[in-house]
Amino acid sequence: MTSHVPTDQPGLDALREDLLDKVTRGARLILEGAHAETGQTPKEVIWSRNKARLYHYWSETERQHRVPILFVYALLNRPYCLDLMPGNSFIEFLVDEGFDVYLLDWGIAGPEDRDQSFDDLVLDYLPRAVRKVLRCAGTDEFTLFGYCMGGSMSLMYASLFPEGIKNLILLATPVDCSPEHTGLYGQWFAEPNHDPRVIVNAYGNLPPQFAYTGTALLNPVTNYIGKYVNMWEMILRDKPMTGWLAMSKWADEAIPMPGGVYKQWVEDFYQHNRLAKGELRLRGRRVDLSAITAPLLNIAGSKDHLVFLPQAEAAMDLLGSVDKEFVELEAGHVGLLTGRGAKKGLWPKVRDWLEPRST
Amino acid sequence: MVDDPGSRRGPDPTEPWRRLYQATVGALAPGDLDALGFHRQWSADRQGSGEATSGNADESRDGQVFLRQLAGWTTESGRRTAELAALMARLVPRCGELARELPRQMLGNGLPTDPLDFTSRLYDATSGPLSAMIRDLLTDEAFLQLLRRLLENWATAESLGARLSEDVFRRLQLATSSDTTRVATLVVGLDEKVDRLEDTIDDLDHGQDARTRDDELARLREQVGRLEEKLDRLLAAADDENGRAEQVGNGAGNRKVAGR
C-alpha cells in the first residue's frame, strides 16, 4: 500500500484505480488459482510408458561428471517443484554444475490405473527407466535420487536391483513409519481410523482433493489462511511474487494417486511398517534394505510436517552402506528443495557430496 | 386365514436398505457397492459399543429385540453426541487463551496503521492458538472416529451415485466411464507391449554379439509371424461373424416382406 496519500482529485483517482486493480488481482488468484511458468529447464522425453515420462535435461554447460543422476519423484504432486523456475530450480543448478540429469515423472493416473501398485512401478517401470538412462548416458552406473515417496520407491528398487547404483540420495524419505515417528499422518492412517479400501472401492484412485486436503490439514492455518495473508501483503505492498505464484501453483496442483499404490502406502507403510521391518514383498520378492551397499546421502528437514526426522533417519541403521551420511536441514518438506534456504543448504550439499563420487 | 410363522416376526432392520437398493441399483451387476453398507456400519457401531446381543438369528427377528436394539442405537448416538460436546468443551480454554492473546498482540506496538497491518497482526495473534485448537480437534480419537464414519458414508453415497449414472447412460446406449476405462486399459496394455518390444530391440542394439542378435532376431520374427497368423484368424472370424449377422438381418427382412 502506498504510504503517501494524494489530496488532489487525479491523484485520488489513480490511487483508487491502483487499489481496485490490486484487489481484482488478489480475488482472481483466490478464485482461479495461481498461474506461473514452471519447469523451464530445457528437456526432452527419452522414454514413456503409460503415463510415465523420463526426461533428460540439457544445458549449455559441458558435462563434467561421468555418473548420471536419476530423480525418482513421488506420486502425490507434479514433479516440477524440482525445476520450479529459472534461478530457483534444483535441477537447473545441477545441470549447470555439469551433472547429467534425468527425471522420472509418473504422470497423472487415470481410472484405468486404479490397480497400479508399487510392484508395477518398482519392478516394471523403474528398471526400464534405469536401462534407458544408462544407455542414454553411455555408462553402467548412476546416482539414484529419491524424494519423499520416490525415496521409498528408490529404496525398494535399490534393494532388489543393487547393481549399477553408484550412489543413493534420499530426500525427506519416510522409512520407519512406526506410530511414534509419524505424527498426525500416522494417527489418521492408523487401522481404527482409516481403511484405504473405502476410498479405493468408491473412487478407484485417491482423488486429488483428498490428497490436497490431507496434506493441508497438517498445517491448516498456514495453508488455508496464512498463504492468502502473505498474498495480500505482496500484492498491496508491491512485492515481487513470482516465487509465491510458482509454489502456490505447485501446491494446489495435487494429482490422483493410483488406488493400488494408496492401499499399499497406508497398509504396508503406515499401518504395518513393513519396509523398516523387512517384511515388504513385491510380487513375492522381499525388500531387504540391508542389501543396499551403495554410498548413501540421507537428507531430512527439521521443520517437515510430512516426514519427520526419525522416520527418515532410520535408513542409516537399516541400510548396508558403509559410506553414509545423514544431514538435517532447517526446512520443511518443500522448503528443502526450493527457495533461499535450499540454495544455501541442499543444493551445495548435494553437489559437494556427489562431485567426488561421480567420476 | 393361514397362520404364517413369518407374520409373527419383528421387522427386519435391513429391509428398508434392501428395498432401497433393489428399487435403485438392484438390477446392476454386483460390484464393490455394499447394499447394506449404512446398516452394517450402524450395526457394527452398535456392536462396538458393547450393546450387541447374541448372534441368535431367530432372536434378532423378535420385535422386542428390535426395540431393544433401537434403544441401544439411540443411547449410542447420545453417547457420541456427548463425546463431541466434551471435545468442544475441551477447546474452551484455547478460546480463552486466544481472547487474552489477541488484544496484547494487536495493540502491543500501538494501533494498526492500515487495514493490511491490522490483518497481518490479527493473523499473527490468532494463528498460534488457532493451530493448537485445530490440532487438538484433529488428534482427538472421538473426532477421528466421526471423520471415519463420515468418509465411509460419503464414499458409499458416491459409489451409489456413480452406479446410478452408469446405469442411466448404459440404458441410453451412451458410453459410460467404465467403457472409457476399458478402452484406456487396452491402450495401456498395448503401450506396455510396445515398450517391451522396444526394450528387446534396444537390447539387440546394445552390447550383444552378432550370433545372439541373429538368434534373437529369428525368435522375434517367429513371434511376429505367429502374431500375424493369430490376427488373420481373428479377422477371418470377425468377417464370418459379420457375414452371418448380415444373412440373419436379410432373412429377417425377407420374412417381414413375406408376412405383409
Coordinates of C-alpha atoms in Angstrom, one line a residue:
Chain A
M1 CA 0.0 0.0 0.0
T2 CA 1.3 3.5 -0.8
S3 CA 2.3 5.5 2.2
H4 CA 1.7 8.9 0.6
V5 CA -1.9 9.7 0.1
P6 CA -2.5 12.4 -2.6
T7 CA -5.0 15.1 -1.9
D8 CA -5.8 16.2 -5.5
Q9 CA -8.6 14.5 -7.5
P10 CA -6.5 12.9 -10.3
G11 CA -4.1 11.5 -7.6
L12 CA -7.1 10.1 -5.7
D13 CA -8.5 8.6 -8.9
A14 CA -5.2 6.9 -9.7
L15 CA -4.9 5.6 -6.1
R16 CA -8.5 4.2 -6.4
E17 CA -7.7 2.6 -9.8
D18 CA -4.5 1.1 -8.4
L19 CA -6.3 -0.3 -5.3
L20 CA -9.1 -1.7 -7.4
D21 CA -6.6 -3.4 -9.8
K22 CA -4.8 -5.0 -6.8
V23 CA -8.0 -6.2 -5.2
T24 CA -9.1 -7.7 -8.5
R25 CA -5.7 -9.4 -8.9
G26 CA -6.0 -10.9 -5.4
A27 CA -9.6 -12.0 -5.9
R28 CA -8.7 -13.7 -9.2
L29 CA -5.8 -15.5 -7.6
I30 CA -8.1 -16.8 -4.9
L31 CA -10.8 -17.9 -7.3
E32 CA -8.8 -19.1 -10.3
G33 CA -5.6 -20.3 -8.6
A34 CA -2.0 -19.2 -9.4
H35 CA -0.6 -19.3 -12.9
A36 CA 3.2 -19.3 -13.4
E37 CA 5.7 -20.6 -15.9
T38 CA 7.3 -23.6 -14.2
G39 CA 9.7 -26.4 -15.2
Q40 CA 11.5 -24.4 -17.8
T41 CA 14.9 -26.1 -17.9
P42 CA 15.2 -27.5 -21.4
K43 CA 14.5 -31.2 -21.6
E44 CA 13.4 -34.0 -23.8
V45 CA 11.3 -37.1 -23.2
I46 CA 13.6 -40.1 -23.9
W47 CA 11.2 -42.8 -22.8
S48 CA 7.5 -43.1 -21.9
R49 CA 5.2 -45.9 -20.8
N50 CA 1.6 -45.4 -19.9
K51 CA 1.6 -42.0 -18.1
A52 CA 5.2 -42.2 -17.0
R53 CA 7.7 -40.0 -18.8
L54 CA 11.5 -40.0 -18.4
Y55 CA 13.1 -36.6 -19.0
H56 CA 16.6 -35.8 -19.9
Y57 CA 17.7 -32.2 -19.1
W58 CA 20.1 -30.2 -21.4
S59 CA 22.4 -27.4 -20.6
E60 CA 24.9 -25.2 -22.4
T61 CA 27.4 -26.3 -19.7
E62 CA 29.6 -29.2 -20.7
R63 CA 29.0 -32.5 -18.9
Q64 CA 31.7 -32.7 -16.2
H65 CA 30.6 -35.8 -14.3
R66 CA 30.5 -39.3 -15.7
V67 CA 27.8 -40.7 -13.5
P68 CA 24.2 -39.5 -14.4
I69 CA 21.6 -38.7 -11.8
L70 CA 18.1 -40.2 -12.0
F71 CA 15.5 -38.4 -9.9
V72 CA 12.5 -40.5 -8.8
Y73 CA 9.6 -38.4 -7.8
A74 CA 6.6 -39.1 -5.6
L75 CA 3.0 -39.8 -6.7
L76 CA 1.3 -37.0 -4.8
N77 CA 2.1 -33.8 -6.7
R78 CA 3.7 -32.8 -10.0
P79 CA 7.5 -33.1 -10.1
Y80 CA 8.2 -29.6 -11.3
C81 CA 9.0 -28.4 -7.8
L82 CA 12.4 -29.9 -8.6
D83 CA 12.6 -27.5 -11.5
L84 CA 10.4 -24.7 -10.3
M85 CA 11.5 -21.7 -12.2
P86 CA 14.7 -20.2 -13.6
G87 CA 17.0 -19.2 -10.8
N88 CA 15.0 -21.3 -8.3
S89 CA 15.4 -24.8 -9.7
F90 CA 17.4 -27.6 -8.2
I91 CA 17.6 -29.4 -11.5
E92 CA 18.8 -26.3 -13.3
F93 CA 21.5 -25.9 -10.6
L94 CA 22.8 -29.4 -11.0
V95 CA 22.7 -29.3 -14.8
D96 CA 24.7 -26.0 -14.7
E97 CA 27.2 -27.7 -12.4
G98 CA 27.9 -30.2 -15.1
F99 CA 25.8 -33.2 -14.0
D100 CA 23.8 -35.3 -16.5
V101 CA 20.3 -35.2 -15.0
Y102 CA 17.2 -37.4 -15.7
L103 CA 13.8 -37.2 -14.0
L104 CA 11.2 -39.9 -13.9
D105 CA 7.7 -38.3 -13.8
W106 CA 5.0 -40.8 -13.0
G107 CA 2.3 -38.7 -14.7
I108 CA -1.3 -38.3 -13.8
A109 CA -3.1 -41.6 -13.0
G110 CA -6.4 -42.2 -14.8
P111 CA -9.2 -44.5 -13.7
E112 CA -7.6 -47.3 -15.7
D113 CA -4.6 -47.2 -13.3
R114 CA -6.6 -47.9 -10.2
D115 CA -4.8 -51.3 -9.8
Q116 CA -1.4 -50.0 -10.3
S117 CA 0.8 -50.8 -7.3
F118 CA 4.4 -50.4 -6.1
D119 CA 5.0 -53.9 -7.6
D120 CA 4.4 -52.5 -11.1
L121 CA 6.2 -49.2 -10.6
V122 CA 9.3 -50.7 -8.9
L123 CA 9.6 -54.0 -10.8
D124 CA 8.5 -52.9 -14.3
Y125 CA 8.8 -49.2 -14.8
L126 CA 11.9 -48.3 -12.8
P127 CA 14.2 -51.0 -14.2
R128 CA 13.2 -49.9 -17.7
A129 CA 13.8 -46.2 -16.9
V130 CA 17.2 -47.1 -15.4
R131 CA 18.2 -49.1 -18.5
K132 CA 17.2 -46.1 -20.7
V133 CA 19.2 -43.7 -18.5
L134 CA 22.3 -45.9 -18.7
R135 CA 22.0 -46.3 -22.5
C136 CA 21.5 -42.6 -23.0
A137 CA 24.4 -41.6 -20.7
G138 CA 26.6 -44.4 -22.1
T139 CA 27.6 -45.6 -18.6
D140 CA 26.9 -48.6 -16.5
E141 CA 26.5 -46.7 -13.2
F142 CA 24.1 -44.0 -12.0
T143 CA 23.1 -42.0 -8.9
L144 CA 19.6 -42.7 -7.7
F145 CA 17.9 -39.7 -6.1
G146 CA 14.5 -40.3 -4.5
Y147 CA 12.3 -37.6 -3.0
C148 CA 9.6 -38.4 -0.4
M149 CA 7.6 -41.4 -1.7
G150 CA 10.0 -41.5 -4.6
G151 CA 12.7 -42.1 -2.0
S152 CA 10.8 -45.1 -0.6
M153 CA 10.5 -46.4 -4.2
S154 CA 14.2 -45.9 -4.7
L155 CA 14.9 -47.9 -1.6
M156 CA 12.7 -50.8 -2.9
Y157 CA 14.4 -50.7 -6.2
A158 CA 17.9 -50.4 -4.8
S159 CA 17.3 -53.4 -2.5
L160 CA 16.1 -55.6 -5.4
F161 CA 18.4 -54.3 -8.1
P162 CA 21.6 -53.1 -6.4
E163 CA 23.8 -53.5 -9.5
G164 CA 24.7 -50.2 -11.2
I165 CA 23.8 -47.9 -8.3
K166 CA 26.8 -45.8 -7.7
N167 CA 25.2 -43.5 -5.2
L168 CA 21.9 -43.3 -3.4
I169 CA 20.5 -40.0 -2.2
L170 CA 17.3 -39.9 -0.2
L171 CA 15.5 -36.6 0.4
A172 CA 12.7 -36.4 3.0
T173 CA 12.1 -40.1 2.6
P174 CA 9.8 -42.0 5.0
V175 CA 11.4 -45.3 6.0
D176 CA 10.4 -46.1 9.6
C177 CA 6.6 -45.4 9.8
S178 CA 6.1 -46.7 13.3
P179 CA 3.3 -44.6 15.1
E180 CA 5.7 -42.8 17.4
H181 CA 7.5 -41.3 14.4
T182 CA 4.7 -40.4 12.0
G183 CA 2.8 -37.6 13.8
L184 CA -0.7 -36.7 12.6
Y185 CA -0.4 -38.7 9.4
G186 CA 0.3 -41.8 11.5
Q187 CA -2.7 -41.2 13.7
W188 CA -5.0 -40.6 10.7
F189 CA -3.8 -43.7 8.8
A190 CA -3.9 -45.9 11.9
E191 CA -6.1 -49.0 11.4
P192 CA -9.0 -48.0 13.6
N193 CA -9.2 -44.5 12.0
H194 CA -8.8 -45.2 8.3
D195 CA -9.4 -48.1 5.8
P196 CA -7.9 -47.2 2.4
R197 CA -10.2 -49.8 0.7
V198 CA -13.2 -47.5 1.4
I199 CA -11.7 -44.8 -0.9
V200 CA -10.3 -47.3 -3.4
N201 CA -13.6 -49.1 -3.8
A202 CA -15.5 -45.8 -4.1
Y203 CA -13.2 -43.8 -6.3
G204 CA -10.6 -46.2 -7.8
N205 CA -7.8 -43.8 -7.2
L206 CA -7.2 -41.4 -4.3
P207 CA -8.9 -38.2 -5.5
P208 CA -6.5 -35.2 -5.7
Q209 CA -8.7 -33.1 -3.4
F210 CA -8.4 -35.8 -0.7
A211 CA -4.6 -35.8 -1.1
Y212 CA -4.5 -32.0 -1.0
T213 CA -6.8 -31.6 2.0
G214 CA -4.9 -34.3 3.9
T215 CA -1.6 -32.5 3.4
A216 CA -3.0 -29.0 4.0
L217 CA -4.6 -30.1 7.3
L218 CA -1.2 -31.0 8.7
N219 CA -0.7 -27.2 9.0
P220 CA -4.2 -25.8 8.3
V221 CA -3.9 -22.2 9.5
T222 CA -0.8 -21.6 7.4
N223 CA -2.1 -23.4 4.3
Y224 CA -5.7 -22.1 4.3
I225 CA -5.2 -18.6 5.8
G226 CA -1.5 -17.6 6.1
K227 CA -1.0 -18.3 2.4
Y228 CA -3.5 -15.6 1.5
V229 CA -2.4 -13.2 4.1
N230 CA 1.1 -13.4 2.5
M231 CA -0.5 -13.0 -0.9
W232 CA -2.4 -9.8 0.0
E233 CA 0.7 -8.4 1.6
M234 CA 2.7 -9.0 -1.5
I235 CA 0.1 -7.5 -3.8
L236 CA -0.8 -4.5 -1.7
R237 CA 2.9 -3.7 -0.9
D238 CA 4.0 -4.2 -4.5
K239 CA 6.4 -7.0 -3.5
P240 CA 7.7 -9.5 -6.2
M241 CA 5.5 -12.6 -6.1
T242 CA 6.8 -14.9 -8.9
G243 CA 8.1 -17.4 -6.4
W244 CA 4.9 -17.4 -4.4
L245 CA 2.9 -17.9 -7.7
A246 CA 5.0 -20.8 -8.7
M247 CA 4.9 -22.5 -5.3
S248 CA 1.2 -21.8 -5.0
K249 CA 0.5 -23.3 -8.4
W250 CA 2.5 -26.4 -7.5
A251 CA 0.9 -26.9 -4.0
D252 CA -2.6 -26.6 -5.5
E253 CA -2.0 -29.0 -8.3
A254 CA -2.5 -32.3 -6.5
I255 CA -2.9 -35.4 -8.6
P256 CA -4.7 -38.6 -8.1
M257 CA -2.7 -41.5 -6.6
P258 CA -3.3 -44.9 -8.1
G259 CA -5.6 -46.9 -5.9
G260 CA -3.3 -49.9 -5.5
V261 CA -0.4 -47.7 -4.5
Y262 CA -2.5 -45.8 -2.0
K263 CA -3.7 -49.0 -0.4
Q264 CA -0.1 -50.3 -0.1
W265 CA 1.1 -46.9 1.2
V266 CA -1.4 -46.8 4.0
E267 CA -1.4 -50.5 4.9
D268 CA 2.2 -51.6 4.3
F269 CA 3.9 -48.4 5.4
Y270 CA 1.7 -46.6 7.9
Q271 CA -0.3 -49.5 9.4
H272 CA 2.3 -52.3 9.4
N273 CA 5.6 -50.5 8.8
R274 CA 6.7 -53.3 6.6
L275 CA 9.6 -51.5 4.8
A276 CA 11.5 -50.9 8.1
K277 CA 10.7 -54.4 9.4
G278 CA 12.0 -56.0 6.3
E279 CA 8.6 -57.6 5.6
L280 CA 7.7 -55.8 2.5
R281 CA 7.3 -58.0 -0.6
L282 CA 6.9 -57.1 -4.2
R283 CA 5.5 -60.0 -6.2
G284 CA 6.9 -62.3 -3.6
R285 CA 10.4 -60.7 -3.6
R286 CA 11.4 -59.4 -0.1
V287 CA 12.7 -55.9 0.1
D288 CA 15.7 -56.2 2.3
L289 CA 17.3 -52.8 2.9
S290 CA 20.5 -54.3 4.3
A291 CA 21.2 -55.5 0.7
I292 CA 21.8 -51.9 -0.3
T293 CA 25.5 -51.1 -0.1
A294 CA 25.9 -48.0 -2.3
P295 CA 27.2 -44.8 -0.7
L296 CA 24.2 -43.0 0.9
L297 CA 23.4 -39.4 1.5
N298 CA 20.2 -39.1 3.5
I299 CA 18.7 -35.6 4.0
A300 CA 15.7 -34.6 6.0
G301 CA 14.1 -31.3 7.2
S302 CA 13.7 -30.5 10.9
K303 CA 10.5 -28.5 10.1
D304 CA 9.0 -31.2 7.9
H305 CA 5.4 -31.9 8.9
L306 CA 5.0 -34.8 6.4
V307 CA 8.2 -36.8 7.0
F308 CA 9.7 -36.5 10.5
L309 CA 13.4 -36.7 11.2
P310 CA 13.4 -40.1 12.9
Q311 CA 11.3 -41.5 10.1
A312 CA 14.0 -40.6 7.6
E313 CA 17.0 -41.2 9.9
A314 CA 16.0 -44.9 10.3
A315 CA 17.6 -45.6 6.9
M316 CA 21.0 -45.0 8.5
D317 CA 20.7 -48.2 10.6
L318 CA 18.8 -50.3 8.1
L319 CA 20.9 -49.9 5.0
G320 CA 24.1 -51.9 4.5
S321 CA 26.0 -49.0 3.1
V322 CA 29.4 -48.2 4.7
D323 CA 29.8 -44.7 3.3
K324 CA 26.7 -43.0 4.6
E325 CA 25.8 -39.6 5.9
F326 CA 22.7 -38.1 7.5
V327 CA 22.1 -34.4 7.0
E328 CA 19.4 -32.4 8.9
L329 CA 18.5 -29.1 7.3
E330 CA 16.3 -26.5 8.9
A331 CA 13.5 -26.6 6.4
G332 CA 10.1 -28.0 5.7
H333 CA 9.1 -30.7 3.2
V334 CA 9.2 -28.4 0.2
G335 CA 11.5 -25.7 1.6
L336 CA 14.2 -28.3 1.4
L337 CA 14.1 -28.1 -2.4
T338 CA 13.4 -24.6 -3.3
G339 CA 13.9 -21.0 -2.1
R340 CA 16.8 -19.2 -0.4
G341 CA 17.3 -21.9 2.2
A342 CA 17.7 -24.6 -0.4
K343 CA 20.2 -22.5 -2.4
K344 CA 22.4 -22.3 0.7
G345 CA 21.6 -25.7 2.2
L346 CA 20.5 -28.6 0.0
W347 CA 21.9 -27.6 -3.4
P348 CA 25.6 -27.1 -2.5
K349 CA 25.5 -30.0 -0.1
V350 CA 24.4 -32.4 -2.8
R351 CA 26.9 -31.0 -5.3
D352 CA 29.8 -31.3 -2.8
W353 CA 28.8 -34.8 -1.8
L354 CA 28.3 -36.0 -5.4
E355 CA 31.3 -34.5 -7.2
P356 CA 33.9 -36.9 -5.8
R357 CA 31.5 -39.8 -6.1
S358 CA 30.6 -39.2 -9.7
T359 CA 33.8 -39.9 -11.5
Chain B
M1 CA -56.6 -67.2 7.5
V2 CA -53.3 -69.1 7.3
D3 CA -51.1 -68.7 10.3
D4 CA -47.8 -67.7 8.7
P5 CA -44.9 -68.0 11.1
G6 CA -43.2 -65.2 9.3
S7 CA -46.0 -62.8 10.3
R8 CA -45.2 -63.1 13.9
R9 CA -41.6 -62.0 13.4
G10 CA -40.5 -58.5 14.2
P11 CA -39.4 -56.1 11.4
D12 CA -36.1 -56.9 9.8
P13 CA -33.9 -53.8 10.3
T14 CA -32.1 -54.5 7.0
E15 CA -35.4 -54.5 5.0
P16 CA -35.5 -50.7 4.2
W17 CA -32.0 -50.7 2.9
R18 CA -32.6 -53.9 0.9
R19 CA -35.7 -52.3 -0.7
L20 CA -33.9 -49.1 -1.4
Y21 CA -31.1 -51.0 -3.1
Q22 CA -33.5 -53.1 -5.1
A23 CA -35.5 -50.1 -6.2
T24 CA -32.4 -48.2 -7.4
V25 CA -29.5 -50.3 -8.4
G26 CA -30.6 -53.9 -7.7
A27 CA -30.6 -54.8 -11.3
L28 CA -26.9 -53.9 -11.8
A29 CA -24.0 -56.3 -11.8
P30 CA -22.5 -57.0 -8.4
G31 CA -19.5 -54.8 -7.6
D32 CA -17.9 -53.0 -4.7
L33 CA -21.1 -51.3 -3.6
D34 CA -22.5 -52.7 -0.4
A35 CA -26.2 -52.5 -0.5
L36 CA -26.4 -52.7 3.3
G37 CA -23.4 -50.5 3.9
F38 CA -25.2 -47.9 6.0
H39 CA -26.9 -50.6 8.0
R40 CA -23.8 -52.6 8.5
Q41 CA -21.9 -49.6 9.8
W42 CA -24.7 -48.8 12.1
S43 CA -24.8 -52.3 13.3
A44 CA -21.0 -52.5 13.6
D45 CA -21.0 -49.3 15.7
R46 CA -23.7 -50.8 17.9
Q47 CA -21.6 -54.0 18.4
G48 CA -18.5 -51.9 19.1
S49 CA -20.3 -50.1 21.9
G50 CA -20.8 -53.4 23.7
E51 CA -24.6 -53.2 23.2
A52 CA -24.6 -56.2 20.9
T53 CA -27.0 -59.1 21.6
S54 CA -26.1 -62.7 20.9
G55 CA -25.8 -63.7 17.3
N56 CA -29.0 -65.8 17.5
A57 CA -30.8 -65.1 14.2
D58 CA -34.2 -66.0 15.5
E59 CA -33.9 -63.8 18.5
S60 CA -32.9 -60.8 16.3
R61 CA -36.1 -61.2 14.4
D62 CA -38.1 -60.7 17.5
G63 CA -39.9 -57.4 17.8
Q64 CA -38.8 -56.8 21.3
V65 CA -35.2 -57.4 20.5
F66 CA -35.5 -54.9 17.7
L67 CA -36.9 -52.3 20.1
R68 CA -34.0 -53.0 22.5
Q69 CA -31.6 -52.6 19.6
L70 CA -33.3 -49.3 18.7
A71 CA -32.9 -48.2 22.3
G72 CA -29.2 -49.2 22.1
W73 CA -28.6 -47.3 19.0
T74 CA -30.3 -44.2 20.4
T75 CA -28.1 -44.5 23.5
E76 CA -25.1 -44.9 21.3
S77 CA -26.0 -41.8 19.3
G78 CA -26.4 -39.9 22.6
R79 CA -23.0 -41.1 23.8
R80 CA -21.4 -39.9 20.6
T81 CA -23.1 -36.5 20.9
A82 CA -21.9 -36.2 24.5
E83 CA -18.3 -37.1 23.4
L84 CA -18.4 -34.4 20.8
A85 CA -19.8 -31.9 23.3
A86 CA -16.9 -32.9 25.7
L87 CA -14.5 -32.3 22.9
M88 CA -15.8 -28.9 22.2
A89 CA -15.7 -28.1 25.9
R90 CA -12.0 -29.0 25.9
L91 CA -11.5 -26.4 23.3
V92 CA -12.9 -23.6 25.5
P93 CA -9.6 -22.9 27.4
R94 CA -7.9 -22.5 24.0
C95 CA -10.6 -19.9 23.1
G96 CA -9.8 -18.1 26.4
E97 CA -6.1 -18.2 25.6
L98 CA -7.0 -16.7 22.2
A99 CA -9.1 -13.9 23.8
R100 CA -6.2 -13.0 26.1
E101 CA -3.6 -13.1 23.4
L102 CA -5.5 -11.1 20.9
P103 CA -5.5 -7.5 22.4
R104 CA -1.9 -7.9 23.6
Q105 CA -0.6 -8.7 20.2
M106 CA -2.9 -6.4 18.3
L107 CA -2.1 -3.3 20.4
G108 CA 1.4 -4.2 21.6
N109 CA 3.1 -1.9 19.1
G110 CA 0.4 0.8 19.0
L111 CA -2.7 0.9 16.9
P112 CA -2.5 -0.8 13.4
T113 CA -1.7 1.8 10.7
D114 CA -3.7 0.4 7.8
P115 CA -6.1 -2.5 7.1
L116 CA -3.3 -4.7 5.9
D117 CA -1.3 -4.1 9.1
F118 CA -4.5 -4.9 11.0
T119 CA -5.0 -8.2 9.1
S120 CA -1.3 -9.2 9.5
R121 CA -1.4 -8.5 13.2
L122 CA -4.7 -10.4 13.5
Y123 CA -3.2 -13.3 11.7
D124 CA -0.1 -13.3 13.9
A125 CA -2.2 -13.1 17.0
T126 CA -4.6 -15.8 16.2
S127 CA -2.6 -18.3 14.1
G128 CA -0.8 -20.0 17.0
P129 CA -3.8 -20.6 19.3
L130 CA -6.0 -21.5 16.3
S131 CA -3.5 -24.0 15.1
A132 CA -3.3 -25.6 18.5
M133 CA -7.1 -25.7 18.7
I134 CA -7.4 -27.4 15.3
R135 CA -4.6 -29.8 16.2
D136 CA -6.4 -30.8 19.4
L137 CA -9.5 -31.4 17.3
L138 CA -7.7 -33.4 14.6
T139 CA -5.9 -35.6 17.0
D140 CA -9.0 -36.4 19.1
E141 CA -10.0 -40.1 18.8
A142 CA -13.7 -39.3 19.0
F143 CA -13.4 -36.8 16.2
L144 CA -11.3 -39.2 14.1
Q145 CA -14.0 -41.9 14.5
L146 CA -16.6 -39.4 13.4
L147 CA -14.5 -38.5 10.4
R148 CA -14.1 -42.1 9.5
R149 CA -17.9 -42.7 9.6
L150 CA -18.4 -39.5 7.5
L151 CA -15.9 -40.6 5.0
E152 CA -17.4 -44.1 4.7
N153 CA -20.9 -42.8 4.3
W154 CA -19.7 -40.2 1.7
A155 CA -17.9 -42.9 -0.2
T156 CA -20.9 -45.2 -0.2
A157 CA -23.1 -42.4 -1.5
E158 CA -20.5 -41.6 -4.2
S159 CA -20.5 -45.2 -5.3
L160 CA -24.2 -45.3 -5.4
G161 CA -24.3 -42.1 -7.5
A162 CA -21.6 -43.5 -9.8
R163 CA -23.5 -46.7 -10.3
L164 CA -26.8 -45.0 -11.0
S165 CA -25.3 -42.6 -13.6
E166 CA -23.5 -45.6 -15.2
D167 CA -26.9 -47.4 -15.4
V168 CA -28.7 -44.4 -16.8
F169 CA -26.0 -43.9 -19.5
R170 CA -26.0 -47.6 -20.4
R171 CA -29.7 -47.7 -20.8
L172 CA -29.5 -44.6 -23.1
Q173 CA -26.8 -46.5 -25.1
L174 CA -24.2 -43.9 -24.3
A175 CA -20.6 -44.5 -23.5
T176 CA -20.1 -44.8 -19.7
S177 CA -16.9 -44.0 -17.8
S178 CA -16.3 -47.8 -17.3
D179 CA -16.4 -48.2 -21.1
T180 CA -13.8 -45.5 -21.5
T181 CA -11.8 -47.1 -18.7
R182 CA -11.9 -50.4 -20.5
V183 CA -10.7 -48.9 -23.8
A184 CA -8.0 -47.0 -21.9
T185 CA -6.9 -50.2 -20.2
L186 CA -6.5 -51.8 -23.6
V187 CA -4.4 -48.9 -24.8
V188 CA -2.2 -49.0 -21.7
G189 CA -1.7 -52.8 -22.3
L190 CA -0.8 -52.2 -25.9
D191 CA 1.6 -49.4 -24.9
E192 CA 3.3 -51.8 -22.4
K193 CA 3.7 -54.5 -25.1
V194 CA 5.2 -52.0 -27.5
D195 CA 7.5 -50.8 -24.7
R196 CA 8.7 -54.4 -24.0
L197 CA 9.3 -54.9 -27.8
E198 CA 11.3 -51.7 -27.9
D199 CA 13.3 -52.8 -24.9
T200 CA 14.1 -56.1 -26.6
I201 CA 15.2 -54.2 -29.7
D202 CA 17.3 -51.9 -27.5
D203 CA 18.9 -55.0 -26.0
L204 CA 19.7 -56.2 -29.5
D205 CA 21.3 -52.8 -30.4
H206 CA 23.4 -52.7 -27.3
G207 CA 26.0 -55.0 -26.1
Q208 CA 25.1 -58.3 -27.7
D209 CA 27.3 -60.2 -30.1
A210 CA 26.2 -60.9 -33.7
R211 CA 25.2 -64.5 -33.1
T212 CA 23.0 -63.7 -30.2
R213 CA 21.5 -60.9 -32.1
D214 CA 20.7 -63.1 -35.1
D215 CA 19.1 -65.7 -32.8
E216 CA 17.1 -63.0 -31.1
L217 CA 16.0 -61.6 -34.4
A218 CA 15.0 -65.1 -35.7
R219 CA 13.0 -65.6 -32.5
L220 CA 11.4 -62.2 -32.8
R221 CA 10.5 -62.8 -36.5
E222 CA 8.9 -66.1 -35.5
Q223 CA 6.9 -64.4 -32.7
V224 CA 5.7 -61.7 -35.1
G225 CA 4.8 -64.3 -37.7
R226 CA 2.7 -66.2 -35.1
L227 CA 1.1 -62.9 -34.1
E228 CA 0.2 -62.2 -37.7
E229 CA -1.4 -65.6 -38.1
K230 CA -3.4 -65.1 -35.0
L231 CA -4.6 -61.7 -36.3
D232 CA -5.5 -63.2 -39.6
R233 CA -7.6 -65.9 -37.9
L234 CA -9.2 -63.2 -35.7
L235 CA -10.0 -61.1 -38.8
A236 CA -11.4 -64.1 -40.6
A237 CA -13.6 -65.0 -37.6
A238 CA -14.8 -61.4 -37.4
D239 CA -15.7 -61.4 -41.2
D240 CA -17.6 -64.7 -40.8
E241 CA -19.5 -63.3 -37.8
N242 CA -20.4 -60.1 -39.8
G243 CA -21.4 -62.3 -42.8
R244 CA -23.7 -64.4 -40.6
A245 CA -25.2 -61.3 -39.0
E246 CA -25.9 -59.8 -42.4
Q247 CA -27.6 -63.0 -43.5
V248 CA -29.7 -63.1 -40.4
G249 CA -30.6 -59.4 -41.0
N250 CA -31.5 -60.1 -44.6
G251 CA -33.5 -63.2 -43.6
A252 CA -35.5 -61.2 -41.1
G253 CA -36.1 -58.5 -43.7
N254 CA -37.4 -61.2 -46.2
R255 CA -39.7 -62.7 -43.6
K256 CA -41.2 -59.2 -42.9
V257 CA -41.7 -58.7 -46.6
A258 CA -43.2 -62.2 -46.9
G259 CA -45.5 -61.5 -44.0
R260 CA -47.1 -58.4 -45.5

